[in-house]
Coordinates of C-alpha atoms in Angstrom, one line a residue:
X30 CA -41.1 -3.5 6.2
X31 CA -40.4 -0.4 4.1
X32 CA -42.9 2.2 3.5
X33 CA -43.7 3.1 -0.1
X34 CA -42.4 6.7 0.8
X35 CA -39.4 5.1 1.7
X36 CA -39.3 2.7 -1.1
X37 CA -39.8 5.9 -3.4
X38 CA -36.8 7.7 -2.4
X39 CA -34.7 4.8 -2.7
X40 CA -36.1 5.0 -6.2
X41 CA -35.3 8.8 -6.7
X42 CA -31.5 8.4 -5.7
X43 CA -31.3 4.9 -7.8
X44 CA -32.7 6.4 -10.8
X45 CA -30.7 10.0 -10.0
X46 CA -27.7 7.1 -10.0
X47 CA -28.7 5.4 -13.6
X48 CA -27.1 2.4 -12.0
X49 CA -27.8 -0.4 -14.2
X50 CA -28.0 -3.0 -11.3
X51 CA -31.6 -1.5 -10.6
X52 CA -32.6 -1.8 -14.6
X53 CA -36.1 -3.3 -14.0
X54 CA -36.4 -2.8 -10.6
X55 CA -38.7 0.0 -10.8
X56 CA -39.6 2.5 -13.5
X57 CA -39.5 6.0 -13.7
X58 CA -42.9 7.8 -14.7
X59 CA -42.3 11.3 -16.0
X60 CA -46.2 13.5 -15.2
X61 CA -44.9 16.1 -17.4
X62 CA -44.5 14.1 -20.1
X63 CA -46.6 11.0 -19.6
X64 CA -43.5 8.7 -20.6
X65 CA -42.4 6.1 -18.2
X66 CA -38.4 5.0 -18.5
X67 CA -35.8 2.8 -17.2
X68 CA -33.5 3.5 -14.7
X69 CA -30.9 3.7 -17.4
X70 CA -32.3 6.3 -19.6
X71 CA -30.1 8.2 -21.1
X72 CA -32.4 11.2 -21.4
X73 CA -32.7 14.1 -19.5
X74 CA -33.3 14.1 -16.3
X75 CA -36.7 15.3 -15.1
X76 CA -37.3 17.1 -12.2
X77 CA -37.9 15.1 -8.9
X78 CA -41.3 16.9 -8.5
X79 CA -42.2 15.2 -11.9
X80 CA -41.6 12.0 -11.3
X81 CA -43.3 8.7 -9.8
X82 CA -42.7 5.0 -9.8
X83 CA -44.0 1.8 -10.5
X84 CA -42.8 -1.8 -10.0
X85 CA -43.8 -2.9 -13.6
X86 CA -44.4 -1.7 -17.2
X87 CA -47.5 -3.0 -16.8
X88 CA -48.9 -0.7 -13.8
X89 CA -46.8 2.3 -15.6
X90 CA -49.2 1.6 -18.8
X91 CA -52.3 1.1 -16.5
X92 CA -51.4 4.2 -15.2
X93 CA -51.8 5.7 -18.6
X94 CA -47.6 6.1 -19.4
X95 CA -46.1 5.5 -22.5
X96 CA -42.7 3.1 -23.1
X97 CA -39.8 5.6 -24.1
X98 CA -38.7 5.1 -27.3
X99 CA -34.9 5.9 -26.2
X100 CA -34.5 3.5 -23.5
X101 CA -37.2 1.0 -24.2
X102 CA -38.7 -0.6 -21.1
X103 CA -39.3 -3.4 -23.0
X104 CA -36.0 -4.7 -22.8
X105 CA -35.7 -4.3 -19.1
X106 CA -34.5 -7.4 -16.8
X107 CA -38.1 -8.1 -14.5
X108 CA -40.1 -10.8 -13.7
X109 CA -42.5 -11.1 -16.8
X110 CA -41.8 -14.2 -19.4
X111 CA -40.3 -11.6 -22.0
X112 CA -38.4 -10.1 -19.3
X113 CA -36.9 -13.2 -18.2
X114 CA -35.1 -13.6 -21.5
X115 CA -33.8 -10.0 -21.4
X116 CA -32.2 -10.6 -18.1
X117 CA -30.7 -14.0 -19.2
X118 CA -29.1 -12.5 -22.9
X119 CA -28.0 -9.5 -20.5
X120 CA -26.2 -12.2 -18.3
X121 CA -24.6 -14.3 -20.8
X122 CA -23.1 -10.9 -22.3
X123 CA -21.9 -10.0 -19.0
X124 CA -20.8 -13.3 -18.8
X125 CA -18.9 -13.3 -22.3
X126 CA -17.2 -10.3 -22.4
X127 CA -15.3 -11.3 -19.4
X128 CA -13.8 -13.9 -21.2
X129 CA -16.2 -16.8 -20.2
X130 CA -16.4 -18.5 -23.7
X131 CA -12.2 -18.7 -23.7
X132 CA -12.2 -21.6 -20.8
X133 CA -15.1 -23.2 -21.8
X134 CA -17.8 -23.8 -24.5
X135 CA -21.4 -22.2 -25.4
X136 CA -23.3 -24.9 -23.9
X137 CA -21.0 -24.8 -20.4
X138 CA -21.6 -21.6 -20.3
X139 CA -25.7 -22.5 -21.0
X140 CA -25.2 -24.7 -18.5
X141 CA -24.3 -22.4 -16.0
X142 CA -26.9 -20.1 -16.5
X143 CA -29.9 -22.8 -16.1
X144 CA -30.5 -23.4 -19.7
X145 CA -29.6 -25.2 -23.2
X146 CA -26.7 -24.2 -25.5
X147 CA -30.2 -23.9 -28.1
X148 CA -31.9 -22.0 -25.7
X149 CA -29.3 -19.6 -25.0
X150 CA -28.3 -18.7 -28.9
X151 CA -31.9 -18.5 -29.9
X152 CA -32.5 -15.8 -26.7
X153 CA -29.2 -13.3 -27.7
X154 CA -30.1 -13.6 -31.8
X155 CA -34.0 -12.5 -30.2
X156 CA -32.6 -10.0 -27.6
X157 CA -29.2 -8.1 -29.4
X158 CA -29.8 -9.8 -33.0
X159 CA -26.5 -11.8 -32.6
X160 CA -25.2 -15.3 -31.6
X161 CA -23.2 -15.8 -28.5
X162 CA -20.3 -16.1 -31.1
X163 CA -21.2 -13.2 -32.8
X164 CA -21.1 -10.9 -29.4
X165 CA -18.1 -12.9 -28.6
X166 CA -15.6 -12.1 -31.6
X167 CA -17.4 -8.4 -31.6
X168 CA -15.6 -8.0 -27.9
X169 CA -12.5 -9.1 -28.7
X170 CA -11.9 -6.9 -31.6
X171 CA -12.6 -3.8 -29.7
X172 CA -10.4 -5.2 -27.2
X173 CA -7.7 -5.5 -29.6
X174 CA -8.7 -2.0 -31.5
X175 CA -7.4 -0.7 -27.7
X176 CA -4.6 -2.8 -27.1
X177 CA -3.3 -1.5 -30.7
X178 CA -3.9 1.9 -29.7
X179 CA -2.6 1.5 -26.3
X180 CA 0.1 -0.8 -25.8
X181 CA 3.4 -1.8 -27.1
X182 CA 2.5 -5.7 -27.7
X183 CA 2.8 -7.4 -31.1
X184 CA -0.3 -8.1 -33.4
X185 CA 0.9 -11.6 -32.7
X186 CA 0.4 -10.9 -28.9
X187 CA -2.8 -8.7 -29.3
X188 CA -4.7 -11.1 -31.1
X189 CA -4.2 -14.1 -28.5
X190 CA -4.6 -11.7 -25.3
X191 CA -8.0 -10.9 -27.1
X192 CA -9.6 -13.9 -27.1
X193 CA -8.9 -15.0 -30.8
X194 CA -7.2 -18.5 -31.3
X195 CA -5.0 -17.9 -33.9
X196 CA -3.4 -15.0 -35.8
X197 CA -4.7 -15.5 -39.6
X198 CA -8.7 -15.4 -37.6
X199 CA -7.9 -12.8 -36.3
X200 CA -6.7 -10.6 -38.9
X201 CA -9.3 -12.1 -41.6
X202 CA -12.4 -11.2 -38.8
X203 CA -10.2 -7.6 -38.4
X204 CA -10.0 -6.8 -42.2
X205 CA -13.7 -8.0 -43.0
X206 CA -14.8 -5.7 -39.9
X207 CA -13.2 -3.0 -40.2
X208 CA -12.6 -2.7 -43.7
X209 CA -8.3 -2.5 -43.0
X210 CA -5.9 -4.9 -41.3
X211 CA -5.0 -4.3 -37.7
X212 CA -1.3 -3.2 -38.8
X213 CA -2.8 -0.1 -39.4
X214 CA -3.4 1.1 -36.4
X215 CA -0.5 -0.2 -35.2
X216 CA 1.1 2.7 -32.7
X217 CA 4.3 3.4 -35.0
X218 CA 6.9 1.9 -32.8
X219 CA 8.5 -0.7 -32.0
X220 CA 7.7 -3.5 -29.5
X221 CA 9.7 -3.7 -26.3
X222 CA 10.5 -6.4 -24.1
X223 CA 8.9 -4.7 -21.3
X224 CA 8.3 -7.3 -18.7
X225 CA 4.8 -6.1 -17.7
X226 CA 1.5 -4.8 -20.0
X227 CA -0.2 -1.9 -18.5
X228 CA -3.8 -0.4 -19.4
X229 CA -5.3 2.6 -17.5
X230 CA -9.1 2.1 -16.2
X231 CA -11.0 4.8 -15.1
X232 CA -13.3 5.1 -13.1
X233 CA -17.1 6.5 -12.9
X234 CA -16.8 10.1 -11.0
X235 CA -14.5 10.9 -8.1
X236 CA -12.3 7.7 -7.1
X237 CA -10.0 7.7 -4.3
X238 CA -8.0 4.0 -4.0
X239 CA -7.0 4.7 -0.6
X240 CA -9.3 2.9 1.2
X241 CA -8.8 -0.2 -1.7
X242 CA -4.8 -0.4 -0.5
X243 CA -5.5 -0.3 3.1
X244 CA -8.5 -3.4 3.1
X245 CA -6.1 -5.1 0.9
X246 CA -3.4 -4.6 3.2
X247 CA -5.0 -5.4 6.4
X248 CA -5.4 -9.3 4.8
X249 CA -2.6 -9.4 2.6
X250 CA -0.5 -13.0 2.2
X251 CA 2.6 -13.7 1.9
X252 CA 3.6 -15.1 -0.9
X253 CA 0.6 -14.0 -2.8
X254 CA 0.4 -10.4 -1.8
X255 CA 2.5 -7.4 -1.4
X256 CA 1.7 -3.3 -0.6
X257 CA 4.1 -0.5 -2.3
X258 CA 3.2 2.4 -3.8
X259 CA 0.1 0.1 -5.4
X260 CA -1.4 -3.5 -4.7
X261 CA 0.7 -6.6 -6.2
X262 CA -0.6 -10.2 -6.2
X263 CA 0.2 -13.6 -7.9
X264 CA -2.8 -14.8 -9.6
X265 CA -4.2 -17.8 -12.0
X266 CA -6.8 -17.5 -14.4
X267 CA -7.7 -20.6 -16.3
X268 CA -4.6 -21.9 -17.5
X269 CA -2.4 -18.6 -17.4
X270 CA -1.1 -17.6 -14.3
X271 CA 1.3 -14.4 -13.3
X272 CA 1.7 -11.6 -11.2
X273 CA -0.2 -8.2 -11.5
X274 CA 0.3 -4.6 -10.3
X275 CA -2.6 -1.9 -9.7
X276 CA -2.0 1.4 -8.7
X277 CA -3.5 4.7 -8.6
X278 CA -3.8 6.2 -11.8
X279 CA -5.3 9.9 -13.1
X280 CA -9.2 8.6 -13.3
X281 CA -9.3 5.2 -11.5
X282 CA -5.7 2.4 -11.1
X283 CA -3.8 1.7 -13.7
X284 CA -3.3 -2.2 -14.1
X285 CA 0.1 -3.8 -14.8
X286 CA 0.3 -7.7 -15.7
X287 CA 3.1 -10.2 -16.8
X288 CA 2.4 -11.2 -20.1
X289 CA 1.9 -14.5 -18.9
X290 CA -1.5 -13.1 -18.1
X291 CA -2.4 -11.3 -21.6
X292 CA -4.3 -14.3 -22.7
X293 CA -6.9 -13.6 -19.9
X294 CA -6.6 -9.7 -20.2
X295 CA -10.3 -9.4 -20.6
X296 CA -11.4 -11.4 -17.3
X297 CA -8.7 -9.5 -15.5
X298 CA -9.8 -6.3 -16.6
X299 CA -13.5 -7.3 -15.6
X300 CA -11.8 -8.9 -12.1
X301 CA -10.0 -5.6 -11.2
X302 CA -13.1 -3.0 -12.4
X303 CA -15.2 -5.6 -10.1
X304 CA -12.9 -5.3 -6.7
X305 CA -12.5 -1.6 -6.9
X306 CA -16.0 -0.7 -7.6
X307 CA -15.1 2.0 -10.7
X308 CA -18.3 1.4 -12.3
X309 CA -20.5 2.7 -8.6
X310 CA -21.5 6.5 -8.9
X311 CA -20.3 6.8 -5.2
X312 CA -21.8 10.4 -5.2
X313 CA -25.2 9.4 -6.2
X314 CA -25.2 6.5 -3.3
X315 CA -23.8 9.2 -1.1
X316 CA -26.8 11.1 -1.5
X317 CA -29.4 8.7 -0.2
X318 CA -26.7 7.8 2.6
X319 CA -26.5 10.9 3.6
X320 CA -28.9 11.9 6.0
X321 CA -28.1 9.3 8.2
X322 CA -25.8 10.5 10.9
X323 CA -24.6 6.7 11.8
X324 CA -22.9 6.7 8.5
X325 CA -20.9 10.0 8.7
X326 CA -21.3 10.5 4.6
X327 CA -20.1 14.3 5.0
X328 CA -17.0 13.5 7.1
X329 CA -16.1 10.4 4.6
X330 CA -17.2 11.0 1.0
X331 CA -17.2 8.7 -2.0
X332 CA -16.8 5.3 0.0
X333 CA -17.0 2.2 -2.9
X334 CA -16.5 -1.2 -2.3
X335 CA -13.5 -3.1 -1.8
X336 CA -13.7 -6.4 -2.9
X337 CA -11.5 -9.4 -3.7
X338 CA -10.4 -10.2 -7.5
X339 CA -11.6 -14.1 -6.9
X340 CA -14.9 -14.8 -6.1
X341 CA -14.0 -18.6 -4.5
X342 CA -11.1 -16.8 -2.9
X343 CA -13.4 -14.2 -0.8
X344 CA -15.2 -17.3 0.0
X345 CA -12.0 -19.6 1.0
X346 CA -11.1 -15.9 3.2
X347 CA -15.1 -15.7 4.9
X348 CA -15.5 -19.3 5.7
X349 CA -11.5 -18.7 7.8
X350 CA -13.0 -15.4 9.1
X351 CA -16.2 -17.0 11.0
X352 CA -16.3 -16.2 14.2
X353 CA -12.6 -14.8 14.4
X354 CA -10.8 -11.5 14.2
X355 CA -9.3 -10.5 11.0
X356 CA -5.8 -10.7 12.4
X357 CA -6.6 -14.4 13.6
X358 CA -8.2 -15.1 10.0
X359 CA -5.3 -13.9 8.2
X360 CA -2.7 -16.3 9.9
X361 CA -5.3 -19.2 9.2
X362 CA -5.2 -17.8 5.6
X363 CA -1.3 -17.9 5.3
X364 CA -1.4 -21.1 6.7
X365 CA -3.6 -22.6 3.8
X366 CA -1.6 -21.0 1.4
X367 CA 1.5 -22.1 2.3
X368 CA 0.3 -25.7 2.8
X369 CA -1.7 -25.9 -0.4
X370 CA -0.8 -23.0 -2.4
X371 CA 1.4 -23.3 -5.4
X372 CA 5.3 -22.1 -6.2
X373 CA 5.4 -19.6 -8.6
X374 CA 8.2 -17.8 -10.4
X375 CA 7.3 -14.1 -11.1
X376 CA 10.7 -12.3 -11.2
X377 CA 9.1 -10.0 -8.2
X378 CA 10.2 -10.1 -5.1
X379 CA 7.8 -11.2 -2.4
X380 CA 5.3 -12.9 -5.3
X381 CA 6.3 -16.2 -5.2
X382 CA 3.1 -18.3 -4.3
X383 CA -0.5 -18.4 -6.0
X384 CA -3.7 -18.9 -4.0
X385 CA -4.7 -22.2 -4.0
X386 CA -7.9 -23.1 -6.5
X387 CA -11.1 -25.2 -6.0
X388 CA -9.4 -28.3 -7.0
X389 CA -6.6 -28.2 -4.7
X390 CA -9.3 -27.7 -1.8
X391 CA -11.5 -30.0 -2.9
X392 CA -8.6 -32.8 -2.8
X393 CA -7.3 -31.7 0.4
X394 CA -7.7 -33.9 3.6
X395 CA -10.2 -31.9 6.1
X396 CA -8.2 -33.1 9.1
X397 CA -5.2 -31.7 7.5
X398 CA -6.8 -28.4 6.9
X399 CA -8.4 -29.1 10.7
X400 CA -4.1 -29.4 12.2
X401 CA -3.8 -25.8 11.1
X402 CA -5.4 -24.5 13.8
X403 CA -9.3 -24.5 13.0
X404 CA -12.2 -26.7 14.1
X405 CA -13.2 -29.7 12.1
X406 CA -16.6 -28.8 11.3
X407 CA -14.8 -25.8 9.5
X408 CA -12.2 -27.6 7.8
X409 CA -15.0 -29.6 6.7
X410 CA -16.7 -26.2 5.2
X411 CA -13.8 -25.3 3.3
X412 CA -13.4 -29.1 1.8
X413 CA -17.4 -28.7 0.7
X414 CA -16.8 -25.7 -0.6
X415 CA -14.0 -26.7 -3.0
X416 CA -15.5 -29.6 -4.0
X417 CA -19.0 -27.3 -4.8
X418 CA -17.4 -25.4 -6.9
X419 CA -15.3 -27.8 -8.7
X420 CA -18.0 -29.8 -9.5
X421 CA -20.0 -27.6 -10.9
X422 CA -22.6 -27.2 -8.4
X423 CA -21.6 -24.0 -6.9
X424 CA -21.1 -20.9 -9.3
X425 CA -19.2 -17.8 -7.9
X426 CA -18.5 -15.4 -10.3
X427 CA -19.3 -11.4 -9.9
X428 CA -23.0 -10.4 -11.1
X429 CA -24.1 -14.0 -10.6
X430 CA -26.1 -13.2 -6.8
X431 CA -28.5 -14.9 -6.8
X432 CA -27.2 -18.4 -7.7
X433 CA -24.1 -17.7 -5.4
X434 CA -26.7 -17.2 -2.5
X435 CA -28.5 -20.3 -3.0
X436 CA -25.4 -22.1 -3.9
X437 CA -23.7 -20.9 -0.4
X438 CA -26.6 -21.5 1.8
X439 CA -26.7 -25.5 0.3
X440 CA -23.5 -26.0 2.3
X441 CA -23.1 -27.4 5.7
X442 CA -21.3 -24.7 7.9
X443 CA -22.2 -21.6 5.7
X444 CA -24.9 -19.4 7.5
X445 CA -26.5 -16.0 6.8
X446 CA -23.2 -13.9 7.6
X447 CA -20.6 -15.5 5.0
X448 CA -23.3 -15.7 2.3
X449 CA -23.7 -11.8 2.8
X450 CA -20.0 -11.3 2.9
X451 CA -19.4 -13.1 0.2
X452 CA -22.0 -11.6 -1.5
X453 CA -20.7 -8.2 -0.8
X454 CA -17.1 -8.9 -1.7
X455 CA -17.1 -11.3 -4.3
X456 CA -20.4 -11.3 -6.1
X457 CA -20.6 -7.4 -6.2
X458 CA -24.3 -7.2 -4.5
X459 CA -24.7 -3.6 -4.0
X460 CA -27.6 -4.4 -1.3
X461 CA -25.9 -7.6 0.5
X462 CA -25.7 -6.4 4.2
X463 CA -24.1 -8.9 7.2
X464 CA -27.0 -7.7 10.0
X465 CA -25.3 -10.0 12.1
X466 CA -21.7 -8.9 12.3
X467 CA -20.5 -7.9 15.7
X468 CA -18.4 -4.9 14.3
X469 CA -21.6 -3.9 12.3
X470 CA -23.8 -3.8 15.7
X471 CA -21.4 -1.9 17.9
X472 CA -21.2 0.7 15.2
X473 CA -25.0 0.9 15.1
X474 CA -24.5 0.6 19.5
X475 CA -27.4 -1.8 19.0
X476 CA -27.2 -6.0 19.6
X477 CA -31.0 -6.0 18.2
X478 CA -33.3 -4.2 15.1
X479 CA -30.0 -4.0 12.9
X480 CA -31.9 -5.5 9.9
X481 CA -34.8 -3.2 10.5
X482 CA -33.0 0.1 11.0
X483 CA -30.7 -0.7 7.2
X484 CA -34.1 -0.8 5.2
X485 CA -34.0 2.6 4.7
X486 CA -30.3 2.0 2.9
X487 CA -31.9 0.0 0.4
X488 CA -30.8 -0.9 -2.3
X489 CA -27.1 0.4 -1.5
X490 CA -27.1 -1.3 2.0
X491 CA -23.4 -2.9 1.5
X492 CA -22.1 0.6 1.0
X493 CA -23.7 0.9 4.4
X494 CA -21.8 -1.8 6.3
X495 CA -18.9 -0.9 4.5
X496 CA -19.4 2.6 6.3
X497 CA -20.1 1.2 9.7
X498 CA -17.1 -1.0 9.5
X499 CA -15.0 2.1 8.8
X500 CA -16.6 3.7 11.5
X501 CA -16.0 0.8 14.2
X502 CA -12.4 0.7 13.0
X503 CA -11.9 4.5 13.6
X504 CA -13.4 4.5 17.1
X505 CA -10.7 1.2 17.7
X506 CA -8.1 3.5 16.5
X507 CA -9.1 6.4 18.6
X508 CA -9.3 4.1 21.6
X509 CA -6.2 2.2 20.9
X510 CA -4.8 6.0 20.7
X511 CA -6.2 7.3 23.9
X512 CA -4.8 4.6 26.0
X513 CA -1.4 4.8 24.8
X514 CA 1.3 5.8 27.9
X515 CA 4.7 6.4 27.1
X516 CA 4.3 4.5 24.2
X517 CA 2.8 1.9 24.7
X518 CA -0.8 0.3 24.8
X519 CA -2.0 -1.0 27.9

């Protein structure tokens, strides 16, 4: 169990950090001032010596604090009935602006949160003082305000890749918003043919892709995935499916798509933000990682996460990767793909197959998945876990943890270590730690106490593993190295 002066510096580097993912967690109590704040204030910092925590706005205002008037702990996500509705509207936002209302309607989306299409208006008109429509339409039009600025697509092409269903909508919402019509704004040139839309996406603080390229390339498929100068992949969003392009750009990657994929521009945007971790303040984790010597934070700065674009596809990759090296999981991997996967024509060489989707898994006979080379029992797992997701009963989607863990652990086959995993790469937990992973223990040189000694990483423990596993694969590489005689390995 933690001790409170542990707990408390976890605090101090979270709040140093205003990473939204601990909003309501804790709150910050400011003795100079008697004012007790968020995490995500956007005040001033005060100094560490003036500041203490609490778990609640109610034991800050027993302890004689006042809310901040800029940050309002009111509206944090906790546990308290009020509270509960902030972190639901905050949800269904996240939720909408990465497209969810395109695929399906307000009370799916209700639905999928645990609550009524009623429920769920009258809690975002109480919360931001706007329907889910309202927040909806808002987010495309500043998505198309960029794409106007920023790209060389039509108005035609700019008002479907933003969410809107048909041009005249769009330009009526656009003129009564904005007070002009998007023409305007129009970059004065005209549209190419280009094959591929690009957008550039920076990054919070320092960003280094290095490590991104290399985990993607370690697993890549063929078919699906290919390593240049960047990261290429066939992918299927909904109904559109295409081939994108990330590479490193001046702040963060810059993201290339077909236009085959503009329709879903705003999932994909959320998708690729989400798998490279450019929203982490790596140097503010770095600073409560720090001090432990296990984690070598001075010798490898600014580590983020590296995660998959597809939540059910990190899923599909963990259950394959139970038990197994990631060399034997990837050749299971390639052979699903090329048994269930879909053709593809992309115009790229080397992209030419998509990653098959919970449907196609869920129809799939478990002892043909079972001839590729896997036990039954697992084949089993992947069939369950298809037909989970396709059904509704299973939701895996980034920022939704919690009811991917409980959804996970409800299937046969799925223990502790792939809900983690998952959890890590696909659901974007910033505190999901695998305690039982092999490569995790031998970095630590401990088989017992792993879960014990990561407390003190809380509540950035998966930036922890992520660490360790660099650090196993290192001392591989050096060993691997070290045994080489005239060139080769004995």
């Amino acid at each position: 169990m933690i001790s409170e002066a542990d707990q408390h510096a976890i605090w101090h580097a979270a709040a140093e950090a205003r990473d939204s993912r601990f909003d309501g967690v804790f709150f910050t109590c400011v003795t100079s001032t008697g004012i007790y704040c968020r995490c995500v204030c956007p005040a001033r910092m005060p100094k560490r010596a003036n500041r203490i925590f609490h778990r609640s706005a109610a034991a800050a205002e027993k302890a004689g604090f006042r809310p901040c008037l800029l940050c309002r702990p009111e509206k944090a996500p906790g546990a308290a009935p009020i509270d509960q509705k902030q972190r639901l509207a905050a949800q269904a936002v996240s939720r909408i602006e990465a497209g969810a209302l395109e695929e399906q309607g307000l009370d799916d989306l209700a639905r999928d949160l645990g609550v009524t299409g009623r429920h769920l208006r009258r809690v975002t008109v109480d919360v931001f003082g706007a329907a889910p429509i309202d927040i909806a339409q808002t987010h495309r039009l500043l998505t198309a305000k960029r794409l106007l600025t920023e790209t060389q697509l039509s108005v035609t092409e700019i008002a479907f890749a933003s969410g809107f269903q048909s041009v005249r909508r769009f330009n009526a919402l656009f003129l009564e918003r904005y007070g002009f019509p998007p023409s305007r704004i129009r970059r004065a040139r005209i549209a190419t043919q280009e094959p591929t839309l690009t957008l550039d996406l920076v990054a919070r603080g320092q960003f280094d892709p290095a490590s991104h390229f290399a985990f993607f390339a370690s697993r890549a498929i063929t078919g699906v995935e290919a390593l240049g100068d960047g990261y290429a992949r066939t992918l299927k969003i909904g109904a559109h499916a295409g081939f994108v392009s990330i590479r490193p750009g001046p702040r963060g990657v810059k993201l290339s798509m077909s236009h085959s994929l503009s329709p879903a521009l705003r999932q994909l945007v959320a998708m690729v933000r989400g798998a490279f971790d450019l929203d982490a303040d790596a140097s503010a984790i770095d600073s409560l990682l720090g001090d432990d010597a296990d984690l070598d934070v001075a010798g490898d700065p600014g580590v983020r996460l590296p995660g998959g674009l597809d939540p059910f596809e990190v899923a599909m990759r963990a259950v394959l990767g139970q038990q197994v090296t990631i060399g034997a999981a990837r050749k299971l991997t390639q052979k699903i793909v090329d048994t269930f996967g879909s053709p593809i024509e992309t115009g790229v060489a080397g992209l030419d197959r998509l990653f098959p989707d919970a449907a196609q898994i869920a129809a799939a006979d478990p002892g043909m998945i079972a001839g590729l080379g896997m036990p039954f029992a697992r084949a089993q797992t992947l069939q369950r876990l298809g037909a989970a997701v396709t059904e509704g009963k299973l939701l895996l989607a980034r920022g939704a943890v919690a009811a991917g863990r409980e959804g996970l652990m409800a299937l046969p086959g799925i223990g502790p270590w792939t809900v983690e995993y998952v959890a890590l790469r696909g659901l974007g937990d910033p505190d999901a730690f695998p305690a039982g992973d092999s490569a995790i223990r031998a970095a630590l040189g401990m088989k017992i106490g792993v879960e014990q000694r990561a407390e003190r990483w809380r509540p950035w423990r998966a930036y922890a593993a992520v660490r360790l596993w660099r650090k196993h694969g290192r001392t591989i590489a050096q060993k691997t190295a070290s045994e080489k005689i005239g060139g080769e390995v004995r």
